[in-house]
Tab-separated table of C-alpha atoms in Angstrom:
chain	number	residue	atom	x	y	z
A	1230	UNK	CA	-46.719	-34.891	14.965
A	1231	UNK	CA	-45.332	-31.646	16.772
A	1232	UNK	CA	-42.352	-30.187	14.662
A	1233	UNK	CA	-39.916	-27.735	17.009
A	1234	UNK	CA	-37.851	-25.293	14.920
A	1235	UNK	CA	-34.174	-24.444	16.807
A	1236	UNK	CA	-32.842	-21.367	15.677
A	1237	UNK	CA	-29.656	-20.206	16.059
A	1238	UNK	CA	-29.257	-17.497	18.397
A	1239	UNK	CA	-28.503	-13.945	16.206
A	1240	UNK	CA	-25.085	-13.474	16.983
A	1241	UNK	CA	-24.761	-9.647	16.935
A	1242	UNK	CA	-22.076	-9.544	19.600
A	1243	UNK	CA	-19.589	-11.668	17.422
A	1244	UNK	CA	-20.437	-10.010	14.464
A	1245	UNK	CA	-19.856	-6.299	16.101
A	1246	UNK	CA	-16.352	-7.649	17.761
A	1247	UNK	CA	-14.781	-9.070	14.233
A	1248	UNK	CA	-16.158	-6.109	12.404
A	1249	UNK	CA	-14.115	-3.575	15.404
A	1250	UNK	CA	-11.015	-6.285	14.956
A	1251	UNK	CA	-10.920	-5.770	11.354
A	1252	UNK	CA	-11.459	-1.771	11.494
A	1253	UNK	CA	-8.509	-1.747	14.140
A	1254	UNK	CA	-6.220	-3.447	11.910
A	1255	UNK	CA	-7.138	-1.476	9.014
A	1256	UNK	CA	-6.504	1.466	10.870
A	1257	UNK	CA	-3.128	0.273	12.045
A	1258	UNK	CA	-2.304	-0.594	8.729
A	1259	UNK	CA	-2.843	2.474	7.278
A	1260	UNK	CA	-0.574	4.635	10.284
A	1261	UNK	CA	1.792	1.723	9.610
A	1262	UNK	CA	1.888	3.132	5.931
A	1263	UNK	CA	2.311	6.695	6.444
A	1264	UNK	CA	5.080	6.283	9.562
A	1265	UNK	CA	7.057	4.277	7.638
A	1266	UNK	CA	6.840	6.768	4.933
A	1267	UNK	CA	8.191	9.673	6.435
A	1268	UNK	CA	10.904	7.126	8.536
A	1269	UNK	CA	12.236	7.493	5.241
A	1270	UNK	CA	15.602	9.371	4.371
A	1271	UNK	CA	18.165	10.899	2.046
A	1272	UNK	CA	19.882	7.665	3.024
A	1273	UNK	CA	17.163	5.663	1.828
A	1274	UNK	CA	17.587	6.464	-2.073
A	1275	UNK	CA	20.070	6.115	-4.791
A	1276	UNK	CA	20.525	8.134	-8.452
A	1277	UNK	CA	22.883	8.274	-10.983
A	1278	UNK	CA	25.473	11.121	-11.223
A	1279	UNK	CA	25.859	13.122	-14.475
A	1280	UNK	CA	28.621	10.846	-15.762
A	1281	UNK	CA	26.455	7.798	-14.953
A	1282	UNK	CA	28.075	6.154	-12.080
A	1283	UNK	CA	25.672	4.951	-9.434
A	1284	UNK	CA	25.780	7.318	-5.785
A	1285	UNK	CA	24.431	6.377	-2.789
A	1286	UNK	CA	23.229	8.779	-0.889
A	1287	UNK	CA	23.914	6.779	2.855
A	1288	UNK	CA	27.579	7.934	2.099
A	1289	UNK	CA	25.450	11.556	2.762
A	1290	UNK	CA	25.559	10.643	6.862
A	1291	UNK	CA	26.258	13.031	9.255
A	1292	UNK	CA	26.595	16.086	6.084
A	1293	UNK	CA	23.797	18.791	6.077
A	1294	UNK	CA	22.766	18.622	2.120
A	1295	UNK	CA	21.543	21.406	0.129
A	1296	UNK	CA	19.582	19.954	-3.141
A	1297	UNK	CA	18.933	21.572	-5.788
A	1298	UNK	CA	16.864	21.615	-9.405
A	1299	UNK	CA	18.939	23.486	-11.740
A	1300	UNK	CA	18.768	24.316	-15.387
A	1301	UNK	CA	21.338	25.933	-17.857
A	1302	UNK	CA	19.289	28.589	-19.941
A	1303	UNK	CA	16.903	30.102	-17.141
A	1304	UNK	CA	17.033	33.553	-15.793
A	1305	UNK	CA	18.097	31.823	-12.522
A	1306	UNK	CA	20.817	30.076	-13.928
A	1307	UNK	CA	23.743	32.501	-12.675
A	1308	UNK	CA	22.781	30.841	-9.009
A	1309	UNK	CA	25.332	28.526	-9.988
A	1310	UNK	CA	27.637	30.727	-9.201
A	1311	UNK	CA	26.503	31.309	-5.851
A	1312	UNK	CA	26.203	27.768	-5.150
A	1313	UNK	CA	29.763	27.355	-6.051
A	1314	UNK	CA	31.080	30.236	-3.574
A	1315	UNK	CA	28.775	28.446	-1.132
A	1316	UNK	CA	30.228	25.335	-1.644
A	1317	UNK	CA	33.659	26.496	-1.747
A	1318	UNK	CA	33.260	28.311	1.519
A	1319	UNK	CA	31.155	25.144	3.396
A	1320	UNK	CA	31.958	22.652	1.170
A	1321	UNK	CA	33.477	19.894	3.390
A	1322	UNK	CA	32.353	17.028	6.523
A	1323	UNK	CA	29.743	19.006	7.583
A	1324	UNK	CA	27.947	20.317	4.087
A	1325	UNK	CA	27.578	19.475	0.259
A	1326	UNK	CA	25.635	20.702	-2.448
A	1327	UNK	CA	23.878	17.789	-4.380
A	1328	UNK	CA	22.202	19.489	-8.376
A	1329	UNK	CA	19.810	17.434	-10.059
A	1330	UNK	CA	19.564	19.057	-13.976
A	1331	UNK	CA	15.675	19.283	-15.262
A	1332	UNK	CA	14.304	20.024	-18.365
A	1333	UNK	CA	10.391	20.923	-16.882
A	1334	UNK	CA	10.082	24.134	-16.901
A	1335	UNK	CA	9.819	26.204	-20.484
A	1336	UNK	CA	12.675	23.480	-21.637
A	1337	UNK	CA	15.739	25.479	-20.445
A	1338	UNK	CA	17.526	22.327	-19.525
A	1339	UNK	CA	17.360	20.564	-23.069
A	1340	UNK	CA	21.043	19.621	-23.179
A	1341	UNK	CA	22.216	15.753	-22.776
A	1342	UNK	CA	24.550	15.261	-19.663
A	1343	UNK	CA	27.676	15.859	-21.124
A	1344	UNK	CA	26.432	19.304	-22.256
A	1345	UNK	CA	25.225	20.118	-19.099
A	1346	UNK	CA	28.714	18.869	-17.267
A	1347	UNK	CA	30.400	20.613	-19.832
A	1348	UNK	CA	28.066	23.934	-19.248
A	1349	UNK	CA	28.803	24.013	-15.627
A	1350	UNK	CA	31.931	23.545	-15.829
A	1351	UNK	CA	33.704	25.630	-17.987
A	1352	UNK	CA	30.724	28.781	-17.324
A	1353	UNK	CA	30.505	28.244	-13.412
A	1354	UNK	CA	33.695	26.237	-12.345
A	1355	UNK	CA	30.888	23.672	-10.802
A	1356	UNK	CA	32.708	21.359	-8.590
A	1357	UNK	CA	29.823	20.096	-6.364
A	1358	UNK	CA	27.833	17.199	-6.958
A	1359	UNK	CA	25.838	16.802	-10.375
A	1360	UNK	CA	23.420	14.215	-11.166
A	1361	UNK	CA	21.907	13.127	-14.125
A	1362	UNK	CA	19.190	14.810	-15.735
A	1363	UNK	CA	16.091	14.040	-14.215
A	1364	UNK	CA	11.879	14.691	-14.169
A	1365	UNK	CA	11.040	16.959	-10.385
A	1366	UNK	CA	7.364	16.891	-11.180
A	1367	UNK	CA	4.729	14.882	-13.214
A	1368	UNK	CA	4.679	11.283	-13.583
A	1369	UNK	CA	8.024	10.626	-14.545
A	1370	UNK	CA	9.374	12.609	-11.053
A	1371	UNK	CA	12.086	10.888	-9.909
A	1372	UNK	CA	12.178	8.686	-6.234
A	1373	UNK	CA	14.053	11.620	-4.632
A	1374	UNK	CA	11.487	14.543	-5.533
A	1375	UNK	CA	8.781	12.529	-4.572
A	1376	UNK	CA	9.987	12.218	-1.339
A	1377	UNK	CA	11.308	16.278	-1.119
A	1378	UNK	CA	7.903	17.298	-1.871
A	1379	UNK	CA	4.915	15.269	-0.281
A	1380	UNK	CA	4.858	15.638	3.812
A	1381	UNK	CA	2.819	12.342	3.155
A	1382	UNK	CA	6.475	11.064	2.215
A	1383	UNK	CA	8.605	13.036	4.520
A	1384	UNK	CA	7.078	14.261	7.373
A	1385	UNK	CA	7.374	17.287	6.958
A	1386	UNK	CA	5.538	19.549	4.317
A	1387	UNK	CA	3.861	19.512	0.919
A	1388	UNK	CA	6.593	21.379	-1.637
A	1389	UNK	CA	5.984	20.899	-5.160
A	1390	UNK	CA	8.467	22.469	-7.249
A	1391	UNK	CA	7.645	25.607	-8.677
A	1392	UNK	CA	10.765	26.633	-11.433
A	1393	UNK	CA	14.479	25.763	-11.234
A	1394	UNK	CA	16.387	26.639	-8.616
A	1395	UNK	CA	14.249	25.271	-5.590
A	1396	UNK	CA	16.625	24.826	-2.679
A	1397	UNK	CA	15.719	22.383	-0.053
A	1398	UNK	CA	17.844	21.829	3.135
A	1399	UNK	CA	18.244	17.937	4.511
A	1400	UNK	CA	19.493	17.879	8.218
A	1401	UNK	CA	22.516	15.420	9.143
A	1402	UNK	CA	20.020	12.866	9.847
A	1403	UNK	CA	18.604	12.621	6.138
A	1404	UNK	CA	15.736	14.038	7.232
A	1405	UNK	CA	14.568	16.916	5.649
A	1406	UNK	CA	14.760	20.529	7.347
A	1407	UNK	CA	12.838	22.732	5.208
A	1408	UNK	CA	12.965	24.411	1.914
A	1409	UNK	CA	13.494	27.906	0.148
A	1410	UNK	CA	11.942	29.249	-3.520
A	1411	UNK	CA	13.666	29.028	-6.736
A	1412	UNK	CA	14.121	33.581	-6.475
A	1413	UNK	CA	15.831	32.614	-3.217
A	1414	UNK	CA	19.786	33.281	-3.856
A	1415	UNK	CA	22.037	30.947	-2.072
A	1416	UNK	CA	23.690	33.501	0.515
A	1417	UNK	CA	20.448	34.104	1.614
A	1418	UNK	CA	20.124	34.395	5.336
A	1419	UNK	CA	18.365	31.619	6.224
A	1420	UNK	CA	20.317	29.199	4.007
A	1421	UNK	CA	23.584	30.554	5.718
A	1422	UNK	CA	22.077	30.369	9.021
A	1423	UNK	CA	21.112	26.851	8.274
A	1424	UNK	CA	24.433	25.499	7.226
A	1425	UNK	CA	26.402	26.770	10.392
A	1426	UNK	CA	23.549	26.267	12.573
A	1427	UNK	CA	25.862	23.885	15.076
A	1428	UNK	CA	29.219	23.797	13.800
């Protein structure tokens, strides 16, 4: 008795094609996620104001926005005065300032939101928008600062917050233009040129 054994032809080409398709899909997915993250703008975020109200950043469309993390007991705290002068001179339809109190650096912002609001008002006459106290680094970092500080998220630059009063410059389309260091004063030429460009 003769038995014929028929073997299925190995289909290496089909296996290769499937692997290639899977790899292409994986790459496309990673690129899509990356591009989607970088497509985020300031307008995709919300936060609470210092007096507990919801604030939608999409209400700032068309304005340049200077975002600053602040503190009340820091050597740089007098920058509040410079920020307020900047706001008095340029604030309006085309420019504004948003302050985010944070207690991430040597516990230099220990007070409650009410304490901070009173301090800013009484000592510096702050009238630009202050937000509730948040974290600007670490595990509890606020989503807006996750976007501001990571090139993967903002598509521009990695800019971890080094200290109180680091300043992020957001353009009229809600995209990050860049940032300046905490010690850079609000009336610095780079900031002034950025605000007035195109006005």
